Each structure stands twice: as C-alpha cells, then as structure tokens.
Amino acid sequence: MTAILRFIPGLHGARTYERSWLTSDLVAGLVLTALLVPQGMAYAELAGLPAITGLYTSITCLLAYAFFGPSRILVLGPDSSLGPMIAATIIPLIGADGDPAKAVALASMLAILVSVFMIAAGAAKLGFVADLFSKPTQIGYMNGLALTILVGQLPKLFGFSVDADGFIDELRGFVEGLSDGDTVPEALAIGVAGLAIILILNKAAPKIPGVLVAVIGAIVASVVFSLGDQGVSLVGELPQGFPPLTIPGVAWQDLGLLVAGALGITLVSLTDTISTSSAFAARTGQEVDANQEMIGIGSANLAAGLFQGFPVSTSGSRTAVAEQAGAKSQLTGVIGAAAIILMLVAAPGLMRNLPQPVLASVVIAASISLADIPATKRLWHQRRMEFGVSMVAFLGVALLGVLPGIGIAVAISILNVFRRMWRPYRAELAEVEGLDGFHDLDDHPEGRRIPGLAMLRFDAPLVFANARTFRDEVRRLAATDPKPTWILVAAEPITDVDTTAADMLEDLDEELNEEGISLVFAEMKSPVQDKIERYELTRTINPAHFFHTLDDAVEAFRAEHGRASEEDA
C-alpha cells in the first residue's frame, strides 16, 4: 500500500485531506478557472492549434496531475514557453493545407512522446538532466522566446495575419502589413486595451486576475460595439462536449521530427517544473521529489495526448494565482477542470464574442513575463562570460528558431562546463603575514614564498581536458628562479584523476625527478588517493610525498631542507 501511495500521491492527499480546506480549494478553483480558460485558448493558438484544444488540454492535465503529481498546489496547463516549440515541430509536418485535424493528431502524439520520456526519466531517477540547462542559458533562451512570441503575436493584435516562418520573416511580414494598411483600428484598440489592463493590474493589484478582467471587458465591448461586424476576428462558438479517448494517428515518417521536438519540450518542461515546484515547496514547507514530479508531468502529458490535447508544463503564474486565492491541495485543479467541463457541456457559446486580439494580448503579456532583463543586466555586471553565453542562447532562439535554440542553449551549457574544467582557476600559494594558512599570491602580492618550495592549487578534477593545463602550470613553476626543490600541490579541490591525467602525472614526475624536483601532494581526498595507488603512480611518486595537510607538508619540507621564508633567507 505504501508503494501505491508513493506512486499515486493523489491517493495519499485524499486520505489526509482536511475538511477545513474545502472552502478555500473551491474558491481557488473557480478563480483559477477564470485564468485557465482564456490562457488555454490563447496558448493553443500560439501552438498553431484550434483554441478548443487548449481547454481539452487544461482539463486532462489537471485531473492527471491531481493523481500522480507530488506537489500540493502546483498548477499545470498549456504554457507560453512550449507553444512556439509545439508549433515549430508540427507546422512543418502539416503541409500547405494546414489541416487542423492533422495538427491536433501531431500535437497529441507529441504529448504522448513527452510523457514517455518524462515517465521513463522519472522511473530511472534522471531528474538531474535539468542541470543541462544552466541559469545563464535559461535566461537567454527565455529572453529569445519572449521576443519571438511577442513578434509572432503582433499581427493578430493589429487585426491581420502574416504567412511567415521564423522571427525575421514574421517581423518583415508585420512591418509590410503595417505599411500596406492592413491594420484594423478596432482590433488594435481592443487588443491594446486588454494588454494594458493585464499589465497594469498584474503590477498594481496582483490579487485581481487581470486576464479575467480583460476578457470580460472585451466580450462586453464586442457585444456593445458589434466588433465582429467591424472586421475584428472573434473566437466564435466552441464545440459542445468533451472529446472521446483517441489514439492519435501519425505517419511513420513524421516520428523523427516529433521525437526531436519531444526531447526539447521534455528538457524545457522538466527544468521549468523542478525550479517552479522547488520555489513553491520552499514557501509551504514541502520537499521536492524531482523524480515523482517527472512522473506527474508525464502522466499529465499522457492524459492530454489521449484526449486531443498537446504538451503541457508547470505554470508559475497560474500556481501563484492559486496560492494567492487560498489553494490548499490539488482539489483546486480538480475543481478548475470540472468548471471547464461544465462550461463546455452547458455553455459552449460563453466565449464566442471574445476578440482574437485580446487572446493575442494574453499571450503578449505572458511573453513579457518570460523575459528577465534585470537578470541579464546582472550577468553583464557580475560575469561577462556568462552574459555572453546568455546572449548566444538568446540569438540562437531569435534567429534560428525555438528547437535549434534549445539545442544551442544545451550545447552552450555543456561547453561552458567543459571550458571551466579545461582552463580552471590555478593559484600559486604563499605565506601572508598576519594570516593563518597559505594564500593566493594574486590576492596577496605581499605574500612570501618559501625558498625551494612552490605551492600550487588547481581548482578542478584532473582529467583529460585539463591534464595539459596542469602539466604546463607545474612546468612553469619548475622553471622559476631560483628553481624549487619541491612542487607542492594543494590537492583538496582535485576530486578526481582519470587515466589520461594519471599517465600525464607519471611522465611529469619522471621529468621533474630528472631536474632534481619532487612532486608532492597535500590534502588529497582518500578516494582520489585510492585511484592514484590503483594507477600504480606510487612507483614514480614517492609514497611519503602525500600529506594530510599543507602545514604537514611544509613542516616536512623545512625539516628536510631547513628552509625559512623567502624574506628570512
């Protein structure tokens, strides 16, 4: 029974549910519904799908996560960061006819593939793969995504459409539409008004759902001023009811691109989910089970894919709304899903007068929230290299597209780690008057070297990538004047030695011995020293030249050579 409760956290939540939470969850669920409906429709269109699929997706993912998700209040659903990725995957496969039924089938299969990757990774305890997406690359990717989404929604905001693929083409098409006079003034007016309401309320009164206010106001304005008769595109009547369980049918030749897209979506969704769930769990005193989160998100995607939906992720904004409204448990999401079902069954025409430009304003507001300009400025001031990494990720998304941008962002993250390992920080150590221990000469140029003893700290595992760097640094110290008798390596930061580095150490020690110099280590961790012995390096490196501390090594050197400090020599 314990294993079942661990695999299906929703059962444990139901058994421990407190009756006093019911009112709070009910109110929060209804408030959440007001946000889920317009955002779900808007993000579906952002993904190149019919608006109704956003509602189907919202219902199924909320219900599935309530059973399999470990977080008490995390809210899932269609996401603005995934929309362009979904569109970039399915649009090339739809063809010129743009068949909506084929688009839905492709998106549903994409969701199922994401679920397979998520659940498999969760079962294999691979939550650490989110670490492939470093913070600077996340910032750059999100900034690029925000700009891409913004430009892509501008034509709809102005009341016209463009036939373009990619950021540059969309921007060119928008400018050409403006110059050709395609703008519908009424569409622009209602869209800008909706955007202003959302942005102002989000900042001035965050507890008031600005999206709901904008949507209700737009529907009222549409009816009062007959905007549909003035060239403003409306959502129209939604299909009544709920789709049946459907296994999406796709062509075998389409699976390659779908798998590539699903991998990218999985990585972004996983990173977003773990960071968001960690933040909200810390505020409620919970601990995050990253692997169960992956199973929860995977289950939500599977449910969406089987009911004509598309891939989903965690929503930080909707989770914040639920928390502010008093949500206590996943019953909030269940109530939200039930309310959407009730709307589809009993009142499918509720949204028919909603202007499309207002849906564009919802997406644009979301895109603005994705961008993190302050964090980008902080990178510029604090670490220029990571700012450069962030900008490459930004340009990759903006100029090459969302899926290539993901690949570039991940590659940059990995290469940045490799760069740090390839050229790690190295420091020559010396004594500093008035301070205990031994310190970096770059930080303390007044430090005093011990004649005949050179001390080196190498801040990285010693592996194939940096073995040459380590060797060159030791050779540099060996060539100083006066020549040292010992080169003492402060090995505490060296957490590993691979076989390439081991071969280098053997050759280097023999080279130094010929010059009358001993290679000595201090503070080497036991697992690393075990590897040194397993590599049989103690055939050349004197076993007596491994010391527990730097002080022990320096004392042994002075006892053997009778040397004082450089100043006293």
Coordinates of C-alpha atoms in Angstrom, one line a residue:
M1 CA 0.0 0.0 0.0
T2 CA 2.9 2.3 0.8
A3 CA 4.3 1.8 -2.7
I4 CA 1.0 2.6 -4.3
L5 CA 0.7 5.8 -2.2
R6 CA 4.2 6.8 -3.3
F7 CA 3.4 6.2 -7.0
I8 CA 0.0 7.8 -6.8
P9 CA 0.4 10.8 -4.4
G10 CA -3.2 11.9 -5.0
L11 CA -4.5 8.9 -3.0
H12 CA -2.3 9.9 -0.1
G13 CA -3.6 13.5 -0.5
A14 CA -7.2 12.3 -0.4
R15 CA -6.6 10.2 2.7
T16 CA -5.0 13.1 4.6
Y17 CA -7.4 15.8 3.2
E18 CA -8.7 18.2 5.9
R19 CA -12.3 19.3 5.6
S20 CA -11.4 22.8 6.6
W21 CA -9.6 23.2 3.3
L22 CA -12.7 22.6 1.2
T23 CA -14.0 26.2 1.0
S24 CA -10.5 27.6 0.2
D25 CA -10.0 25.0 -2.6
L26 CA -13.4 25.6 -4.0
V27 CA -12.9 29.4 -4.2
A28 CA -9.3 29.0 -5.6
G29 CA -10.6 26.5 -8.2
L30 CA -13.2 28.9 -9.5
V31 CA -10.7 31.8 -9.6
L32 CA -8.2 29.6 -11.4
T33 CA -10.8 28.6 -14.0
A34 CA -11.2 32.3 -14.9
L35 CA -7.5 32.3 -15.8
L36 CA -7.3 28.8 -17.3
V37 CA -10.0 29.3 -20.0
P38 CA -8.6 32.4 -21.9
Q39 CA -4.9 31.4 -21.4
G40 CA -5.6 27.8 -22.5
M41 CA -7.3 29.1 -25.7
A42 CA -4.6 31.7 -26.3
Y43 CA -1.7 29.2 -25.9
A44 CA -3.4 26.7 -28.1
E45 CA -3.5 29.2 -30.9
L46 CA 0.1 30.1 -30.1
A47 CA 0.9 26.4 -30.7
G48 CA -0.9 26.5 -34.1
L49 CA -3.9 24.6 -32.9
P50 CA -7.6 25.3 -32.6
A51 CA -8.5 27.2 -29.4
I52 CA -10.7 24.4 -28.0
T53 CA -7.8 22.1 -27.7
G54 CA -6.4 24.4 -25.0
L55 CA -9.5 23.7 -22.9
Y56 CA -9.3 19.9 -23.5
T57 CA -5.6 20.0 -22.5
S58 CA -6.3 22.0 -19.4
I59 CA -8.9 19.6 -18.1
T60 CA -7.0 16.4 -18.7
C61 CA -3.6 17.6 -17.4
L62 CA -5.2 19.0 -14.2
L63 CA -7.0 15.7 -13.4
A64 CA -4.0 13.5 -14.2
Y65 CA -1.6 15.6 -12.1
A66 CA -4.0 15.6 -9.2
F67 CA -3.5 11.8 -9.0
F68 CA 0.2 11.5 -9.9
G69 CA 1.8 14.8 -9.1
P70 CA 3.5 15.2 -5.7
S71 CA 3.1 18.9 -5.3
R72 CA 0.3 20.1 -3.1
I73 CA -0.7 23.2 -5.2
L74 CA 1.4 23.1 -8.4
V75 CA -0.8 24.0 -11.4
L76 CA -0.2 22.5 -14.9
G77 CA -1.5 23.6 -18.2
P78 CA -0.7 24.9 -21.7
D79 CA 2.4 27.1 -21.4
S80 CA 3.6 30.1 -23.4
S81 CA 7.2 28.8 -23.4
L82 CA 6.1 25.5 -25.0
G83 CA 3.7 26.9 -27.6
P84 CA 6.4 28.0 -30.1
M85 CA 8.2 24.7 -29.6
I86 CA 5.0 22.8 -30.4
A87 CA 4.3 25.0 -33.5
A88 CA 7.9 24.6 -34.7
T89 CA 7.5 20.8 -34.5
I90 CA 4.1 20.3 -36.1
I91 CA 3.8 23.1 -38.6
P92 CA 6.5 21.7 -41.0
L93 CA 4.6 18.4 -40.9
I94 CA 1.1 19.8 -41.5
G95 CA 1.9 20.9 -45.1
A96 CA 0.5 23.8 -47.1
D97 CA -3.1 22.8 -46.4
G98 CA -2.8 23.4 -42.7
D99 CA -5.3 20.7 -41.8
P100 CA -6.5 21.3 -38.2
A101 CA -7.3 17.6 -37.6
K102 CA -3.8 16.6 -38.6
A103 CA -2.3 19.3 -36.5
V104 CA -4.2 18.1 -33.4
A105 CA -3.2 14.5 -34.1
L106 CA 0.5 15.5 -34.4
A107 CA 0.3 17.6 -31.2
S108 CA -1.4 14.8 -29.3
M109 CA 1.3 12.3 -30.4
L110 CA 3.9 14.9 -29.3
A111 CA 2.3 15.0 -25.9
I112 CA 2.4 11.2 -25.7
L113 CA 6.1 11.1 -26.6
V114 CA 6.8 13.8 -24.0
S115 CA 5.0 11.6 -21.4
V116 CA 7.1 8.6 -22.4
F117 CA 10.3 10.5 -22.0
M118 CA 9.2 12.1 -18.7
I119 CA 7.9 8.9 -17.1
A120 CA 10.9 6.8 -18.2
A121 CA 13.3 9.5 -16.9
G122 CA 11.4 9.7 -13.6
A123 CA 11.4 6.0 -13.2
A124 CA 15.2 5.9 -13.9
K125 CA 15.7 8.8 -11.4
L126 CA 17.2 11.1 -14.1
G127 CA 15.9 14.4 -12.6
F128 CA 19.4 15.7 -12.8
V129 CA 19.1 16.2 -16.5
A130 CA 17.5 19.5 -15.8
D131 CA 21.1 20.6 -14.8
L132 CA 22.0 20.6 -18.5
F133 CA 20.1 23.9 -18.7
S134 CA 22.3 26.4 -16.8
K135 CA 20.8 29.6 -15.4
P136 CA 22.5 32.0 -18.0
T137 CA 21.3 29.8 -20.9
Q138 CA 17.8 29.7 -19.3
I139 CA 17.8 33.5 -19.2
G140 CA 19.0 33.8 -22.8
Y141 CA 16.6 31.2 -24.0
M142 CA 13.6 32.8 -22.3
N143 CA 14.5 36.3 -23.5
G144 CA 14.7 34.9 -27.0
L145 CA 11.5 33.1 -26.6
A146 CA 9.8 36.2 -25.3
L147 CA 10.9 38.3 -28.3
T148 CA 9.8 35.5 -30.7
I149 CA 6.4 35.2 -29.1
L150 CA 5.9 39.0 -29.0
V151 CA 6.7 39.5 -32.7
G152 CA 4.6 36.5 -33.7
Q153 CA 1.5 37.9 -31.9
L154 CA 1.8 41.5 -33.1
P155 CA -0.1 40.9 -36.4
K156 CA -3.0 39.3 -34.5
L157 CA -3.0 42.3 -32.1
F158 CA -3.2 44.7 -35.1
G159 CA -6.1 42.7 -36.7
F160 CA -4.3 40.9 -39.6
S161 CA -2.3 37.8 -40.2
V162 CA 1.0 37.1 -42.0
D163 CA 2.3 34.0 -43.7
A164 CA 5.8 33.7 -42.4
D165 CA 8.1 31.2 -40.8
G166 CA 10.7 32.4 -38.2
F167 CA 11.4 35.6 -36.3
I168 CA 12.9 37.6 -39.2
D169 CA 10.1 36.6 -41.7
E170 CA 7.4 37.4 -39.1
L171 CA 9.0 40.7 -38.3
R172 CA 9.2 41.6 -42.0
G173 CA 5.6 40.4 -42.6
F174 CA 4.4 42.5 -39.7
V175 CA 6.2 45.6 -41.0
E176 CA 4.9 45.0 -44.5
G177 CA 1.3 44.6 -43.2
L178 CA 1.6 47.9 -41.4
S179 CA 2.9 49.7 -44.5
D180 CA 0.1 48.2 -46.6
G181 CA -2.5 49.5 -44.3
D182 CA -3.8 46.1 -43.1
T183 CA -4.3 47.3 -39.5
V184 CA -7.9 47.0 -38.2
P185 CA -8.2 50.0 -35.8
E186 CA -10.9 48.5 -33.8
A187 CA -8.9 45.3 -33.3
L188 CA -5.8 47.3 -32.3
A189 CA -7.9 49.3 -29.8
I190 CA -9.4 46.3 -28.1
G191 CA -6.1 44.4 -28.1
V192 CA -4.1 47.3 -26.6
A193 CA -6.8 48.0 -24.0
G194 CA -6.7 44.3 -23.0
L195 CA -2.9 44.3 -22.8
A196 CA -2.9 47.5 -20.7
I197 CA -5.5 46.1 -18.3
I198 CA -3.5 42.9 -17.8
L199 CA -0.1 44.6 -17.3
I200 CA -1.5 47.4 -15.0
L201 CA -3.5 45.0 -12.8
N202 CA -0.6 42.5 -12.6
K203 CA 1.6 45.2 -11.2
A204 CA -0.8 47.4 -9.2
A205 CA -3.2 44.8 -7.9
P206 CA -1.7 41.3 -8.4
K207 CA -4.5 39.6 -6.5
I208 CA -7.0 40.7 -9.1
P209 CA -6.9 38.4 -12.1
G210 CA -6.1 40.9 -14.9
V211 CA -6.7 38.3 -17.6
L212 CA -10.2 37.7 -16.4
V213 CA -11.0 41.4 -16.2
A214 CA -9.6 42.0 -19.7
V215 CA -11.6 39.0 -21.2
I216 CA -14.9 40.0 -19.6
G217 CA -14.4 43.6 -20.6
A218 CA -13.5 42.6 -24.2
I219 CA -16.6 40.4 -24.5
V220 CA -18.8 43.2 -23.3
A221 CA -17.2 45.7 -25.6
S222 CA -17.5 43.2 -28.5
V223 CA -21.3 42.9 -27.9
V224 CA -22.0 46.5 -27.3
F225 CA -20.0 47.8 -30.3
S226 CA -20.6 44.9 -32.6
L227 CA -16.9 44.5 -33.2
G228 CA -17.4 41.3 -35.2
D229 CA -19.2 43.4 -37.9
Q230 CA -16.3 45.9 -38.0
G231 CA -13.6 43.4 -39.1
V232 CA -12.5 42.2 -35.7
S233 CA -12.0 38.5 -35.6
L234 CA -13.8 36.7 -32.8
V235 CA -13.3 33.3 -31.2
G236 CA -16.8 32.1 -32.2
E237 CA -18.8 29.2 -30.9
L238 CA -16.8 26.4 -29.3
P239 CA -17.6 22.7 -29.9
Q240 CA -20.0 21.4 -27.3
G241 CA -19.0 18.4 -25.1
F242 CA -15.7 16.6 -24.5
P243 CA -13.7 14.6 -27.0
P244 CA -13.5 10.8 -26.6
L245 CA -10.4 8.8 -25.8
T246 CA -8.4 9.0 -29.0
I247 CA -5.2 7.3 -30.1
P248 CA -3.6 9.9 -32.5
G249 CA -2.7 8.5 -35.9
V250 CA 0.5 9.9 -37.5
A251 CA 2.7 8.8 -40.3
W252 CA 5.9 6.9 -39.6
Q253 CA 8.0 9.5 -41.5
D254 CA 6.7 12.2 -39.1
L255 CA 8.0 10.5 -36.0
G256 CA 11.6 11.7 -36.4
L257 CA 10.8 15.4 -36.0
L258 CA 8.2 14.6 -33.3
V259 CA 10.8 12.7 -31.2
A260 CA 13.3 15.6 -31.6
G261 CA 10.6 18.1 -30.6
A262 CA 9.5 16.0 -27.7
L263 CA 13.1 15.8 -26.3
G264 CA 13.4 19.6 -26.4
I265 CA 10.0 20.0 -24.8
T266 CA 10.8 17.5 -22.1
L267 CA 14.0 19.3 -21.2
V268 CA 12.4 22.7 -21.0
S269 CA 9.3 21.4 -19.2
L270 CA 11.5 19.5 -16.7
T271 CA 13.7 22.4 -15.9
D272 CA 10.7 24.7 -15.5
T273 CA 8.8 22.2 -13.4
I274 CA 11.6 21.5 -11.0
S275 CA 12.5 25.2 -10.5
T276 CA 8.9 26.2 -10.0
S277 CA 8.0 23.3 -7.7
S278 CA 11.1 23.9 -5.6
A279 CA 10.2 27.6 -5.2
F280 CA 6.6 26.9 -4.1
A281 CA 7.5 23.9 -2.0
A282 CA 10.0 26.1 0.0
R283 CA 7.2 28.5 0.7
T284 CA 4.9 25.7 2.0
G285 CA 7.5 23.7 3.9
Q286 CA 7.4 20.8 1.5
E287 CA 10.4 19.0 -0.2
V288 CA 10.5 18.4 -3.9
D289 CA 10.7 14.8 -5.2
A290 CA 12.1 15.6 -8.7
N291 CA 11.6 12.1 -10.0
Q292 CA 8.0 11.9 -8.9
E293 CA 7.5 15.3 -10.4
M294 CA 8.6 13.9 -13.8
I295 CA 6.2 11.0 -13.4
G296 CA 3.4 13.5 -12.6
I297 CA 4.2 15.8 -15.5
G298 CA 4.5 12.7 -17.8
S299 CA 1.1 11.4 -16.6
A300 CA -0.5 14.8 -17.3
N301 CA 1.0 14.8 -20.9
L302 CA -0.2 11.3 -21.5
A303 CA -3.8 12.2 -20.5
A304 CA -3.6 15.3 -22.7
G305 CA -2.3 13.3 -25.6
L306 CA -5.1 10.8 -25.4
F307 CA -7.9 13.4 -25.4
Q308 CA -6.8 15.6 -28.4
G309 CA -4.6 17.8 -26.3
F310 CA -0.9 18.9 -26.6
P311 CA 2.2 19.0 -24.3
V312 CA 1.9 20.9 -21.0
S313 CA 4.2 22.1 -18.3
T314 CA 4.1 23.8 -15.0
S315 CA 2.7 27.4 -14.9
G316 CA 4.3 29.6 -12.3
S317 CA 1.8 32.4 -12.9
R318 CA -1.2 30.1 -12.5
T319 CA 0.3 28.4 -9.5
A320 CA 0.8 31.8 -7.9
V321 CA -2.8 32.8 -8.6
A322 CA -4.0 29.5 -7.0
E323 CA -1.8 30.1 -4.0
Q324 CA -3.0 33.7 -3.6
A325 CA -6.6 32.5 -3.8
G326 CA -6.0 30.2 -0.9
A327 CA -5.4 26.8 -2.6
K328 CA -4.6 24.1 -0.1
S329 CA -4.5 20.9 -2.3
Q330 CA -4.8 19.5 -5.8
L331 CA -8.6 19.6 -5.3
T332 CA -8.2 23.2 -6.6
G333 CA -7.1 21.9 -10.0
V334 CA -9.9 19.2 -10.0
I335 CA -12.5 21.9 -9.4
G336 CA -11.0 24.1 -12.2
A337 CA -11.2 21.1 -14.6
A338 CA -14.8 20.4 -13.5
A339 CA -15.8 24.0 -14.1
I340 CA -14.3 24.0 -17.6
I341 CA -16.2 20.7 -18.4
L342 CA -19.4 22.3 -17.2
M343 CA -18.8 25.3 -19.5
L344 CA -18.2 23.1 -22.5
V345 CA -21.3 21.0 -21.8
A346 CA -23.7 23.7 -20.7
A347 CA -22.4 27.0 -22.1
P348 CA -20.1 26.5 -25.1
G349 CA -21.1 29.9 -26.5
L350 CA -19.8 31.8 -23.5
M351 CA -16.6 32.8 -25.3
R352 CA -18.0 33.3 -28.8
N353 CA -17.7 37.1 -28.7
L354 CA -14.2 37.1 -27.3
P355 CA -12.0 39.1 -29.8
Q356 CA -8.9 37.4 -31.1
P357 CA -6.7 40.4 -30.5
V358 CA -7.4 40.0 -26.7
L359 CA -6.1 36.5 -26.9
A360 CA -3.0 37.9 -28.5
S361 CA -2.7 40.4 -25.6
V362 CA -2.9 37.5 -23.1
V363 CA 0.0 35.8 -24.9
I364 CA 2.0 39.0 -25.2
A365 CA 1.6 39.7 -21.5
A366 CA 2.8 36.2 -20.8
S367 CA 5.8 36.7 -23.2
I368 CA 6.7 39.9 -21.3
S369 CA 6.7 38.0 -18.0
L370 CA 9.1 35.4 -19.6
A371 CA 11.8 38.0 -20.3
D372 CA 14.2 38.7 -17.5
I373 CA 16.1 41.9 -18.3
P374 CA 17.2 42.6 -14.7
A375 CA 18.9 39.2 -14.6
T376 CA 20.6 39.9 -18.0
K377 CA 21.9 43.2 -16.6
R378 CA 23.2 41.4 -13.5
L379 CA 25.1 38.9 -15.7
W380 CA 26.7 41.8 -17.6
H381 CA 27.9 43.4 -14.4
Q382 CA 28.8 40.3 -12.5
R383 CA 30.2 37.8 -15.1
R384 CA 30.7 38.9 -18.7
M385 CA 31.5 35.3 -19.9
E386 CA 28.1 34.1 -18.7
F387 CA 26.4 37.2 -20.2
G388 CA 28.0 36.1 -23.5
V389 CA 26.6 32.6 -23.0
S390 CA 23.2 34.0 -22.3
M391 CA 23.3 36.2 -25.4
V392 CA 24.3 33.4 -27.7
A393 CA 21.3 31.4 -26.4
F394 CA 19.1 34.4 -27.0
L395 CA 20.3 34.9 -30.6
G396 CA 20.0 31.2 -31.3
V397 CA 16.3 31.2 -30.4
A398 CA 15.5 34.5 -32.0
L399 CA 17.4 34.0 -35.3
L400 CA 17.5 30.2 -35.8
G401 CA 14.2 29.1 -34.2
V402 CA 13.0 27.6 -31.0
L403 CA 14.1 24.0 -31.5
P404 CA 17.6 24.9 -32.7
G405 CA 17.7 27.4 -29.9
I406 CA 17.1 24.7 -27.4
G407 CA 20.0 22.7 -28.9
I408 CA 22.3 25.7 -28.8
A409 CA 21.4 26.5 -25.3
V410 CA 22.1 23.0 -24.0
A411 CA 25.3 22.8 -26.1
I412 CA 26.5 26.1 -24.6
S413 CA 25.7 25.0 -21.1
I414 CA 27.8 21.8 -21.6
L415 CA 30.6 23.7 -23.4
N416 CA 30.7 26.2 -20.6
V417 CA 31.2 23.5 -18.1
F418 CA 33.9 22.0 -20.3
R419 CA 35.6 25.4 -20.6
R420 CA 35.7 25.8 -16.8
M421 CA 37.2 22.3 -16.5
W422 CA 39.6 22.9 -19.4
R423 CA 41.0 26.1 -18.0
P424 CA 40.3 26.0 -14.3
Y425 CA 41.5 28.6 -11.8
R426 CA 45.1 28.0 -10.7
A427 CA 46.8 29.7 -7.8
E428 CA 50.3 29.9 -6.5
L429 CA 50.2 29.9 -2.7
A430 CA 52.4 31.7 -0.2
E431 CA 52.5 32.7 3.4
V432 CA 51.0 36.0 4.3
E433 CA 52.0 37.9 7.5
G434 CA 49.1 38.1 10.0
L435 CA 47.0 35.4 8.3
D436 CA 47.0 31.7 9.1
G437 CA 47.5 29.2 6.3
F438 CA 48.6 29.8 2.7
H439 CA 47.0 32.2 0.3
D440 CA 46.8 33.1 -3.4
L441 CA 49.6 35.4 -4.5
D442 CA 47.3 37.1 -6.9
D443 CA 45.1 38.2 -4.0
H444 CA 48.1 38.9 -1.7
P445 CA 51.1 40.0 -3.7
E446 CA 52.8 40.8 -0.4
G447 CA 52.9 37.1 0.3
R448 CA 56.2 35.4 0.9
R449 CA 57.3 32.3 -0.9
I450 CA 59.3 29.6 0.9
P451 CA 62.6 29.2 -0.9
G452 CA 62.9 25.9 -2.7
L453 CA 59.1 25.2 -2.3
A454 CA 56.5 26.1 -4.9
M455 CA 52.9 25.6 -3.9
L456 CA 50.1 25.2 -6.5
R457 CA 46.3 24.9 -6.0
F458 CA 44.4 23.5 -9.0
D459 CA 40.7 24.1 -8.7
A460 CA 39.2 21.2 -10.7
P461 CA 39.2 17.4 -11.2
L462 CA 42.3 16.4 -13.0
V463 CA 41.0 14.8 -16.2
F464 CA 41.9 14.5 -19.9
A465 CA 40.5 18.0 -20.7
N466 CA 42.9 19.8 -18.3
A467 CA 45.8 17.4 -17.9
R468 CA 47.9 19.6 -20.3
T469 CA 47.0 22.7 -18.4
F470 CA 48.1 21.2 -15.1
R471 CA 51.3 20.0 -16.7
D472 CA 52.2 23.4 -18.2
E473 CA 51.5 25.1 -14.8
V474 CA 53.8 22.7 -13.0
R475 CA 56.5 23.2 -15.7
R476 CA 56.1 27.0 -15.3
L477 CA 56.8 26.7 -11.6
A478 CA 59.7 24.3 -12.2
A479 CA 61.3 26.9 -14.5
T480 CA 61.2 29.7 -11.9
D481 CA 64.4 31.2 -10.5
P482 CA 65.5 30.0 -8.0
K483 CA 64.5 26.5 -9.0
P484 CA 62.2 24.8 -6.4
T485 CA 63.2 21.6 -4.8
W486 CA 59.5 20.6 -4.1
I487 CA 56.4 21.5 -6.1
L488 CA 53.6 21.0 -3.6
V489 CA 50.1 20.6 -5.0
A490 CA 47.2 21.6 -2.7
A491 CA 45.0 18.8 -3.9
E492 CA 41.9 19.3 -1.9
P493 CA 39.9 20.8 -4.9
I494 CA 41.0 17.8 -7.1
T495 CA 38.1 15.5 -6.8
D496 CA 39.1 13.0 -9.5
V497 CA 42.1 11.8 -11.5
D498 CA 41.3 9.9 -14.8
T499 CA 43.6 7.6 -16.7
T500 CA 44.8 10.3 -19.1
A501 CA 45.8 12.6 -16.2
A502 CA 47.4 9.6 -14.4
D503 CA 49.7 9.0 -17.4
M504 CA 50.5 12.7 -17.5
L505 CA 51.4 12.6 -13.8
E506 CA 53.7 9.7 -14.3
D507 CA 55.6 11.3 -17.2
L508 CA 55.6 14.7 -15.4
D509 CA 57.0 13.2 -12.2
E510 CA 59.8 11.4 -14.0
E511 CA 60.6 14.7 -15.9
L512 CA 60.8 16.6 -12.6
N513 CA 62.9 13.9 -10.9
E514 CA 65.5 14.3 -13.6
E515 CA 65.7 18.0 -12.7
G516 CA 66.0 17.2 -9.0
I517 CA 62.4 18.3 -8.2
S518 CA 59.9 16.3 -6.2
L519 CA 56.2 16.4 -7.0
V520 CA 54.3 16.4 -3.6
F521 CA 50.6 16.4 -2.7
A522 CA 48.7 17.5 0.3
E523 CA 45.0 17.3 1.3
M524 CA 44.2 14.8 -1.3
K525 CA 40.9 13.1 -0.7
S526 CA 41.0 9.4 0.1
P527 CA 39.0 8.2 -2.9
V528 CA 41.4 10.2 -5.2
Q529 CA 44.4 8.8 -3.4
D530 CA 43.0 5.3 -3.8
K531 CA 42.9 5.9 -7.6
I532 CA 46.5 7.1 -7.5
E533 CA 47.5 3.8 -5.9
R534 CA 45.3 1.8 -8.3
Y535 CA 47.1 3.5 -11.2
E536 CA 50.4 2.4 -9.6
L537 CA 51.7 6.0 -9.7
T538 CA 53.5 5.5 -6.4
R539 CA 56.1 3.6 -8.5
T540 CA 57.4 7.1 -9.5
I541 CA 55.8 9.4 -7.0
N542 CA 57.3 8.9 -3.6
P543 CA 54.5 7.4 -1.3
A544 CA 56.0 9.6 1.5
H545 CA 55.1 12.7 -0.5
F546 CA 51.4 12.5 0.3
F547 CA 50.5 14.6 3.3
H548 CA 47.2 15.2 5.2
T549 CA 47.5 19.0 5.3
L550 CA 49.6 21.7 3.7
D551 CA 51.1 22.5 7.2
D552 CA 52.3 18.9 7.5
A553 CA 53.9 19.1 4.0
V554 CA 55.6 22.5 4.7
E555 CA 56.9 21.3 8.0
A556 CA 58.3 18.2 6.4
F557 CA 59.9 20.3 3.7
R558 CA 61.5 22.6 6.3
A559 CA 62.7 19.6 8.3
E560 CA 64.3 18.1 5.3
H561 CA 65.8 21.2 3.8
G562 CA 66.0 23.6 6.7
R563 CA 64.4 26.5 4.7
A564 CA 62.8 29.6 6.2
S565 CA 60.6 32.0 4.3
E566 CA 61.8 34.0 1.3
E567 CA 62.2 37.1 3.4
D568 CA 64.3 35.3 6.0
A569 CA 66.6 33.6 3.5

